[in-house]
JSON list of C-alpha atoms in Angstrom, two decimals:
[
{"chain": "A", "resi": 350, "resn": "MET", "atom": "CA", "xyz": [81.24, 55.78, 123.03]},
{"chain": "A", "resi": 351, "resn": "ILE", "atom": "CA", "xyz": [82.64, 56.06, 119.18]},
{"chain": "A", "resi": 352, "resn": "LYS", "atom": "CA", "xyz": [80.96, 59.25, 118.79]},
{"chain": "A", "resi": 353, "resn": "SER", "atom": "CA", "xyz": [82.56, 60.76, 122.12]},
{"chain": "A", "resi": 354, "resn": "ALA", "atom": "CA", "xyz": [86.02, 59.80, 120.92]},
{"chain": "A", "resi": 355, "resn": "THR", "atom": "CA", "xyz": [85.52, 61.12, 117.61]},
{"chain": "A", "resi": 356, "resn": "MET", "atom": "CA", "xyz": [84.63, 64.49, 118.94]},
{"chain": "A", "resi": 357, "resn": "VAL", "atom": "CA", "xyz": [87.42, 64.40, 121.39]},
{"chain": "A", "resi": 358, "resn": "LEU", "atom": "CA", "xyz": [89.83, 63.81, 118.75]},
{"chain": "A", "resi": 359, "resn": "ALA", "atom": "CA", "xyz": [88.34, 66.39, 116.41]},
{"chain": "A", "resi": 360, "resn": "ALA", "atom": "CA", "xyz": [88.52, 69.03, 119.38]},
{"chain": "A", "resi": 361, "resn": "MET", "atom": "CA", "xyz": [91.91, 68.23, 119.89]},
{"chain": "A", "resi": 362, "resn": "THR", "atom": "CA", "xyz": [93.15, 68.49, 116.34]},
{"chain": "A", "resi": 363, "resn": "ILE", "atom": "CA", "xyz": [91.48, 71.65, 115.92]},
{"chain": "A", "resi": 364, "resn": "SER", "atom": "CA", "xyz": [93.09, 72.82, 119.24]},
{"chain": "A", "resi": 365, "resn": "VAL", "atom": "CA", "xyz": [96.74, 71.73, 118.23]},
{"chain": "A", "resi": 366, "resn": "ASN", "atom": "CA", "xyz": [96.29, 73.14, 114.50]},
{"chain": "A", "resi": 367, "resn": "ALA", "atom": "CA", "xyz": [95.44, 76.73, 116.24]},
{"chain": "A", "resi": 368, "resn": "PHE", "atom": "CA", "xyz": [98.55, 76.79, 118.21]},
{"chain": "A", "resi": 369, "resn": "ALA", "atom": "CA", "xyz": [100.66, 75.58, 115.77]},
{"chain": "A", "resi": 370, "resn": "GLN", "atom": "CA", "xyz": [100.23, 78.55, 113.36]},
{"chain": "A", "resi": 371, "resn": "GLU", "atom": "CA", "xyz": [103.40, 80.74, 112.76]},
{"chain": "A", "resi": 372, "resn": "THR", "atom": "CA", "xyz": [103.68, 83.70, 114.69]},
{"chain": "A", "resi": 373, "resn": "LYS", "atom": "CA", "xyz": [103.97, 86.60, 111.98]},
{"chain": "A", "resi": 374, "resn": "LYS", "atom": "CA", "xyz": [106.91, 89.07, 112.19]},
{"chain": "A", "resi": 375, "resn": "PRO", "atom": "CA", "xyz": [105.47, 92.61, 112.92]},
{"chain": "A", "resi": 376, "resn": "ALA", "atom": "CA", "xyz": [105.36, 95.02, 110.03]},
{"chain": "A", "resi": 377, "resn": "SER", "atom": "CA", "xyz": [107.18, 97.64, 111.98]},
{"chain": "A", "resi": 378, "resn": "PRO", "atom": "CA", "xyz": [109.19, 95.76, 114.62]},
{"chain": "A", "resi": 379, "resn": "PRO", "atom": "CA", "xyz": [110.14, 97.63, 117.85]},
{"chain": "A", "resi": 380, "resn": "MET", "atom": "CA", "xyz": [113.93, 98.48, 118.04]},
{"chain": "A", "resi": 381, "resn": "THR", "atom": "CA", "xyz": [116.33, 100.33, 120.43]},
{"chain": "A", "resi": 382, "resn": "ALA", "atom": "CA", "xyz": [119.13, 102.21, 119.74]},
{"chain": "A", "resi": 383, "resn": "THR", "atom": "CA", "xyz": [121.45, 103.40, 122.53]},
{"chain": "A", "resi": 384, "resn": "GLY", "atom": "CA", "xyz": [125.18, 104.89, 122.72]},
{"chain": "A", "resi": 385, "resn": "LYS", "atom": "CA", "xyz": [127.07, 107.39, 124.67]},
{"chain": "A", "resi": 386, "resn": "VAL", "atom": "CA", "xyz": [127.68, 110.91, 123.53]},
{"chain": "A", "resi": 387, "resn": "LYS", "atom": "CA", "xyz": [130.15, 112.42, 125.63]},
{"chain": "A", "resi": 388, "resn": "ASP", "atom": "CA", "xyz": [128.72, 111.52, 129.41]},
{"chain": "A", "resi": 389, "resn": "ALA", "atom": "CA", "xyz": [125.44, 111.28, 128.07]},
{"chain": "A", "resi": 390, "resn": "ASN", "atom": "CA", "xyz": [123.69, 108.06, 127.71]},
{"chain": "A", "resi": 391, "resn": "ILE", "atom": "CA", "xyz": [121.29, 108.08, 124.76]},
{"chain": "A", "resi": 392, "resn": "THR", "atom": "CA", "xyz": [118.49, 105.72, 124.06]},
{"chain": "A", "resi": 393, "resn": "ILE", "atom": "CA", "xyz": [116.10, 106.11, 121.28]},
{"chain": "A", "resi": 394, "resn": "ALA", "atom": "CA", "xyz": [113.23, 103.69, 121.21]},
{"chain": "A", "resi": 395, "resn": "TYR", "atom": "CA", "xyz": [111.28, 103.29, 117.85]},
{"chain": "A", "resi": 396, "resn": "ASN", "atom": "CA", "xyz": [109.00, 100.83, 115.45]},
{"chain": "A", "resi": 397, "resn": "SER", "atom": "CA", "xyz": [110.97, 100.19, 112.27]},
{"chain": "A", "resi": 398, "resn": "PRO", "atom": "CA", "xyz": [108.74, 100.36, 109.28]},
{"chain": "A", "resi": 399, "resn": "SER", "atom": "CA", "xyz": [109.99, 99.08, 105.93]},
{"chain": "A", "resi": 400, "resn": "VAL", "atom": "CA", "xyz": [110.06, 101.07, 102.35]},
{"chain": "A", "resi": 401, "resn": "LYS", "atom": "CA", "xyz": [108.19, 97.94, 100.73]},
{"chain": "A", "resi": 402, "resn": "GLY", "atom": "CA", "xyz": [108.33, 99.49, 97.15]},
{"chain": "A", "resi": 403, "resn": "ARG", "atom": "CA", "xyz": [106.38, 102.67, 98.37]},
{"chain": "A", "resi": 404, "resn": "THR", "atom": "CA", "xyz": [107.27, 106.43, 97.76]},
{"chain": "A", "resi": 405, "resn": "ILE", "atom": "CA", "xyz": [108.31, 107.39, 101.22]},
{"chain": "A", "resi": 406, "resn": "TRP", "atom": "CA", "xyz": [108.95, 111.15, 101.49]},
{"chain": "A", "resi": 407, "resn": "GLY", "atom": "CA", "xyz": [106.07, 113.41, 100.31]},
{"chain": "A", "resi": 408, "resn": "ASP", "atom": "CA", "xyz": [103.65, 110.62, 100.00]},
{"chain": "A", "resi": 409, "resn": "LEU", "atom": "CA", "xyz": [103.73, 108.27, 102.84]},
{"chain": "A", "resi": 410, "resn": "VAL", "atom": "CA", "xyz": [105.33, 110.71, 104.85]},
{"chain": "A", "resi": 411, "resn": "PRO", "atom": "CA", "xyz": [103.94, 114.10, 104.15]},
{"chain": "A", "resi": 412, "resn": "TYR", "atom": "CA", "xyz": [106.21, 117.13, 103.75]},
{"chain": "A", "resi": 413, "resn": "ASP", "atom": "CA", "xyz": [105.59, 119.84, 106.47]},
{"chain": "A", "resi": 414, "resn": "LYS", "atom": "CA", "xyz": [103.63, 118.02, 108.89]},
{"chain": "A", "resi": 415, "resn": "VAL", "atom": "CA", "xyz": [104.89, 116.51, 112.17]},
{"chain": "A", "resi": 416, "resn": "TRP", "atom": "CA", "xyz": [105.65, 112.96, 111.78]},
{"chain": "A", "resi": 417, "resn": "ARG", "atom": "CA", "xyz": [106.48, 110.24, 114.69]},
{"chain": "A", "resi": 418, "resn": "ALA", "atom": "CA", "xyz": [109.74, 109.62, 113.16]},
{"chain": "A", "resi": 419, "resn": "GLY", "atom": "CA", "xyz": [109.37, 105.61, 113.13]},
{"chain": "A", "resi": 420, "resn": "ALA", "atom": "CA", "xyz": [105.76, 103.83, 113.14]},
{"chain": "A", "resi": 421, "resn": "ASN", "atom": "CA", "xyz": [102.92, 102.98, 115.76]},
{"chain": "A", "resi": 422, "resn": "ASP", "atom": "CA", "xyz": [104.25, 104.77, 119.10]},
{"chain": "A", "resi": 423, "resn": "ALA", "atom": "CA", "xyz": [105.91, 107.92, 118.82]},
{"chain": "A", "resi": 424, "resn": "THR", "atom": "CA", "xyz": [109.63, 107.78, 118.95]},
{"chain": "A", "resi": 425, "resn": "THR", "atom": "CA", "xyz": [110.97, 108.21, 122.31]},
{"chain": "A", "resi": 426, "resn": "PHE", "atom": "CA", "xyz": [114.36, 110.03, 122.89]},
{"chain": "A", "resi": 427, "resn": "GLU", "atom": "CA", "xyz": [115.95, 109.68, 126.36]},
{"chain": "A", "resi": 428, "resn": "THR", "atom": "CA", "xyz": [119.27, 111.34, 127.76]},
{"chain": "A", "resi": 429, "resn": "SER", "atom": "CA", "xyz": [120.58, 110.79, 131.24]},
{"chain": "A", "resi": 430, "resn": "LYS", "atom": "CA", "xyz": [122.44, 114.09, 131.08]},
{"chain": "A", "resi": 431, "resn": "ASP", "atom": "CA", "xyz": [121.76, 117.59, 129.95]},
{"chain": "A", "resi": 432, "resn": "ILE", "atom": "CA", "xyz": [123.12, 118.12, 126.36]},
{"chain": "A", "resi": 433, "resn": "THR", "atom": "CA", "xyz": [123.44, 120.50, 123.55]},
{"chain": "A", "resi": 434, "resn": "VAL", "atom": "CA", "xyz": [121.36, 119.41, 120.26]},
{"chain": "A", "resi": 435, "resn": "GLN", "atom": "CA", "xyz": [122.27, 121.39, 117.04]},
{"chain": "A", "resi": 436, "resn": "GLY", "atom": "CA", "xyz": [123.77, 124.28, 119.73]},
{"chain": "A", "resi": 437, "resn": "LYS", "atom": "CA", "xyz": [120.59, 124.32, 121.62]},
{"chain": "A", "resi": 438, "resn": "LYS", "atom": "CA", "xyz": [120.17, 123.03, 125.35]},
{"chain": "A", "resi": 439, "resn": "LEU", "atom": "CA", "xyz": [117.96, 120.24, 126.14]},
{"chain": "A", "resi": 440, "resn": "PRO", "atom": "CA", "xyz": [117.84, 118.81, 129.79]},
{"chain": "A", "resi": 441, "resn": "ALA", "atom": "CA", "xyz": [118.15, 115.21, 130.67]},
{"chain": "A", "resi": 442, "resn": "GLY", "atom": "CA", "xyz": [114.93, 113.17, 130.43]},
{"chain": "A", "resi": 443, "resn": "LYS", "atom": "CA", "xyz": [112.70, 111.38, 128.02]},
{"chain": "A", "resi": 444, "resn": "TYR", "atom": "CA", "xyz": [110.82, 113.27, 125.11]},
{"chain": "A", "resi": 445, "resn": "SER", "atom": "CA", "xyz": [108.86, 112.01, 122.18]},
{"chain": "A", "resi": 446, "resn": "PHE", "atom": "CA", "xyz": [110.82, 112.51, 119.22]},
{"chain": "A", "resi": 447, "resn": "PHE", "atom": "CA", "xyz": [109.69, 113.92, 116.00]},
{"chain": "A", "resi": 448, "resn": "LEU", "atom": "CA", "xyz": [110.44, 115.09, 112.50]},
{"chain": "A", "resi": 449, "resn": "VAL", "atom": "CA", "xyz": [109.00, 117.55, 110.11]},
{"chain": "A", "resi": 450, "resn": "PRO", "atom": "CA", "xyz": [110.28, 116.38, 106.75]},
{"chain": "A", "resi": 451, "resn": "LYS", "atom": "CA", "xyz": [110.58, 119.14, 103.91]},
{"chain": "A", "resi": 452, "resn": "ALA", "atom": "CA", "xyz": [111.25, 119.23, 100.45]},
{"chain": "A", "resi": 453, "resn": "SER", "atom": "CA", "xyz": [114.16, 121.37, 100.86]},
{"chain": "A", "resi": 454, "resn": "GLY", "atom": "CA", "xyz": [116.27, 119.13, 102.76]},
{"chain": "A", "resi": 455, "resn": "THR", "atom": "CA", "xyz": [116.39, 121.06, 105.86]},
{"chain": "A", "resi": 456, "resn": "TRP", "atom": "CA", "xyz": [114.10, 119.29, 108.41]},
{"chain": "A", "resi": 457, "resn": "THR", "atom": "CA", "xyz": [113.05, 120.23, 111.79]},
{"chain": "A", "resi": 458, "resn": "ALA", "atom": "CA", "xyz": [113.74, 117.90, 114.56]},
{"chain": "A", "resi": 459, "resn": "VAL", "atom": "CA", "xyz": [111.43, 118.03, 117.60]},
{"chain": "A", "resi": 460, "resn": "PHE", "atom": "CA", "xyz": [111.56, 116.91, 121.19]},
{"chain": "A", "resi": 461, "resn": "ASN", "atom": "CA", "xyz": [108.41, 116.90, 123.03]},
{"chain": "A", "resi": 462, "resn": "LYS", "atom": "CA", "xyz": [107.87, 116.57, 126.70]},
{"chain": "A", "resi": 463, "resn": "GLU", "atom": "CA", "xyz": [104.79, 114.27, 126.55]},
{"chain": "A", "resi": 464, "resn": "SER", "atom": "CA", "xyz": [106.79, 111.02, 125.88]},
{"chain": "A", "resi": 465, "resn": "LYS", "atom": "CA", "xyz": [104.13, 108.52, 125.78]},
{"chain": "A", "resi": 466, "resn": "GLN", "atom": "CA", "xyz": [102.05, 109.19, 122.68]},
{"chain": "A", "resi": 467, "resn": "TRP", "atom": "CA", "xyz": [100.41, 107.09, 119.82]},
{"chain": "A", "resi": 468, "resn": "GLY", "atom": "CA", "xyz": [101.71, 108.55, 116.48]},
{"chain": "A", "resi": 469, "resn": "ALA", "atom": "CA", "xyz": [101.33, 112.27, 116.42]},
{"chain": "A", "resi": 470, "resn": "TYR", "atom": "CA", "xyz": [97.88, 112.54, 116.63]},
{"chain": "A", "resi": 471, "resn": "LYS", "atom": "CA", "xyz": [97.69, 114.47, 119.71]},
{"chain": "A", "resi": 472, "resn": "TYR", "atom": "CA", "xyz": [101.27, 116.04, 119.40]},
{"chain": "A", "resi": 473, "resn": "GLU", "atom": "CA", "xyz": [100.77, 119.78, 121.13]},
{"chain": "A", "resi": 474, "resn": "GLU", "atom": "CA", "xyz": [103.62, 122.24, 119.94]},
{"chain": "A", "resi": 475, "resn": "SER", "atom": "CA", "xyz": [103.31, 123.84, 123.23]},
{"chain": "A", "resi": 476, "resn": "LYS", "atom": "CA", "xyz": [104.67, 120.73, 124.88]},
{"chain": "A", "resi": 477, "resn": "ASP", "atom": "CA", "xyz": [107.89, 121.14, 123.19]},
{"chain": "A", "resi": 478, "resn": "ALA", "atom": "CA", "xyz": [110.96, 121.08, 124.76]},
{"chain": "A", "resi": 479, "resn": "LEU", "atom": "CA", "xyz": [113.08, 122.13, 121.84]},
{"chain": "A", "resi": 480, "resn": "ARG", "atom": "CA", "xyz": [112.76, 122.54, 118.14]},
{"chain": "A", "resi": 481, "resn": "VAL", "atom": "CA", "xyz": [116.16, 122.52, 115.97]},
{"chain": "A", "resi": 482, "resn": "ASP", "atom": "CA", "xyz": [116.67, 122.53, 112.19]},
{"chain": "A", "resi": 483, "resn": "VAL", "atom": "CA", "xyz": [118.72, 119.65, 110.69]},
{"chain": "A", "resi": 484, "resn": "LYS", "atom": "CA", "xyz": [120.44, 119.34, 107.14]},
{"chain": "A", "resi": 485, "resn": "THR", "atom": "CA", "xyz": [119.39, 115.89, 105.53]},
{"chain": "A", "resi": 486, "resn": "LYS", "atom": "CA", "xyz": [121.79, 113.84, 103.66]},
{"chain": "A", "resi": 487, "resn": "ALA", "atom": "CA", "xyz": [121.45, 111.40, 100.70]},
{"chain": "A", "resi": 488, "resn": "LEU", "atom": "CA", "xyz": [122.32, 107.97, 101.34]},
{"chain": "A", "resi": 489, "resn": "LYS", "atom": "CA", "xyz": [124.49, 106.27, 98.79]},
{"chain": "A", "resi": 490, "resn": "THR", "atom": "CA", "xyz": [122.35, 102.88, 99.15]},
{"chain": "A", "resi": 491, "resn": "ALA", "atom": "CA", "xyz": [118.69, 102.89, 99.95]},
{"chain": "A", "resi": 492, "resn": "GLN", "atom": "CA", "xyz": [117.86, 101.62, 103.42]},
{"chain": "A", "resi": 493, "resn": "GLU", "atom": "CA", "xyz": [114.92, 99.39, 103.47]},
{"chain": "A", "resi": 494, "resn": "SER", "atom": "CA", "xyz": [114.08, 99.50, 107.22]},
{"chain": "A", "resi": 495, "resn": "LEU", "atom": "CA", "xyz": [114.10, 102.72, 109.04]},
{"chain": "A", "resi": 496, "resn": "VAL", "atom": "CA", "xyz": [117.21, 102.75, 111.72]},
{"chain": "A", "resi": 497, "resn": "TYR", "atom": "CA", "xyz": [118.46, 105.00, 114.37]},
{"chain": "A", "resi": 498, "resn": "LYS", "atom": "CA", "xyz": [122.24, 104.91, 115.02]},
{"chain": "A", "resi": 499, "resn": "VAL", "atom": "CA", "xyz": [123.75, 106.75, 117.81]},
{"chain": "A", "resi": 500, "resn": "ASN", "atom": "CA", "xyz": [127.29, 107.88, 117.51]},
{"chain": "A", "resi": 501, "resn": "SER", "atom": "CA", "xyz": [130.10, 110.09, 119.13]},
{"chain": "A", "resi": 502, "resn": "ASN", "atom": "CA", "xyz": [128.56, 112.91, 117.45]},
{"chain": "A", "resi": 503, "resn": "GLY", "atom": "CA", "xyz": [124.89, 112.43, 118.01]},
{"chain": "A", "resi": 504, "resn": "PHE", "atom": "CA", "xyz": [122.55, 110.20, 116.07]},
{"chain": "A", "resi": 505, "resn": "THR", "atom": "CA", "xyz": [121.15, 109.62, 112.50]},
{"chain": "A", "resi": 506, "resn": "MET", "atom": "CA", "xyz": [117.81, 108.36, 111.33]},
{"chain": "A", "resi": 507, "resn": "ASP", "atom": "CA", "xyz": [118.20, 106.54, 108.10]},
{"chain": "A", "resi": 508, "resn": "TRP", "atom": "CA", "xyz": [115.35, 105.45, 105.83]},
{"chain": "A", "resi": 509, "resn": "ASP", "atom": "CA", "xyz": [114.78, 105.08, 102.07]},
{"chain": "A", "resi": 510, "resn": "LYS", "atom": "CA", "xyz": [117.36, 107.36, 100.49]},
{"chain": "A", "resi": 511, "resn": "ILE", "atom": "CA", "xyz": [117.41, 109.95, 103.18]},
{"chain": "A", "resi": 512, "resn": "SER", "atom": "CA", "xyz": [120.05, 110.37, 106.41]},
{"chain": "A", "resi": 513, "resn": "VAL", "atom": "CA", "xyz": [118.93, 112.80, 109.02]},
{"chain": "A", "resi": 514, "resn": "PRO", "atom": "CA", "xyz": [121.90, 113.62, 111.11]},
{"chain": "A", "resi": 515, "resn": "VAL", "atom": "CA", "xyz": [121.41, 115.26, 114.58]},
{"chain": "A", "resi": 516, "resn": "GLU", "atom": "CA", "xyz": [124.16, 116.78, 116.53]},
{"chain": "A", "resi": 517, "resn": "ILE", "atom": "CA", "xyz": [124.79, 116.36, 120.23]},
{"chain": "A", "resi": 518, "resn": "LYS", "atom": "CA", "xyz": [127.49, 117.89, 122.29]}
]
């Protein structure tokens, strides 16, 4: 009887300790940026990695290669109406959003018709709806966690010491 009670007590203690463990914050938490540009509702869904003392541009994120513009799943960009991005038409819909960082400061923003994909591993240029060049800007203070912001002129992706403004009309 004592042996049985000890076994039950031990099992309960182990079970309680297993459930009591703290849930760890994800390294790149999912985030959403929303806003209105003219009459279009814009939604950007992404995972937000942190710098964590690493060299980001040209190292963690290589130059001249398609990058998912966030972490984990490819970033998605959704517009409720047809819009003009950097002077070029983009129909209403949901897209994967990629960036091609370049050392020069003029990057390529890519809106791809395949909205559900993991990273950029199966990215196909033939499925691009739109590619536009964007000029980056230096941030006055470093941005530890990647963040998207929708504003009346479009949106920005800010991370580390770089801001990537994308104009929408």
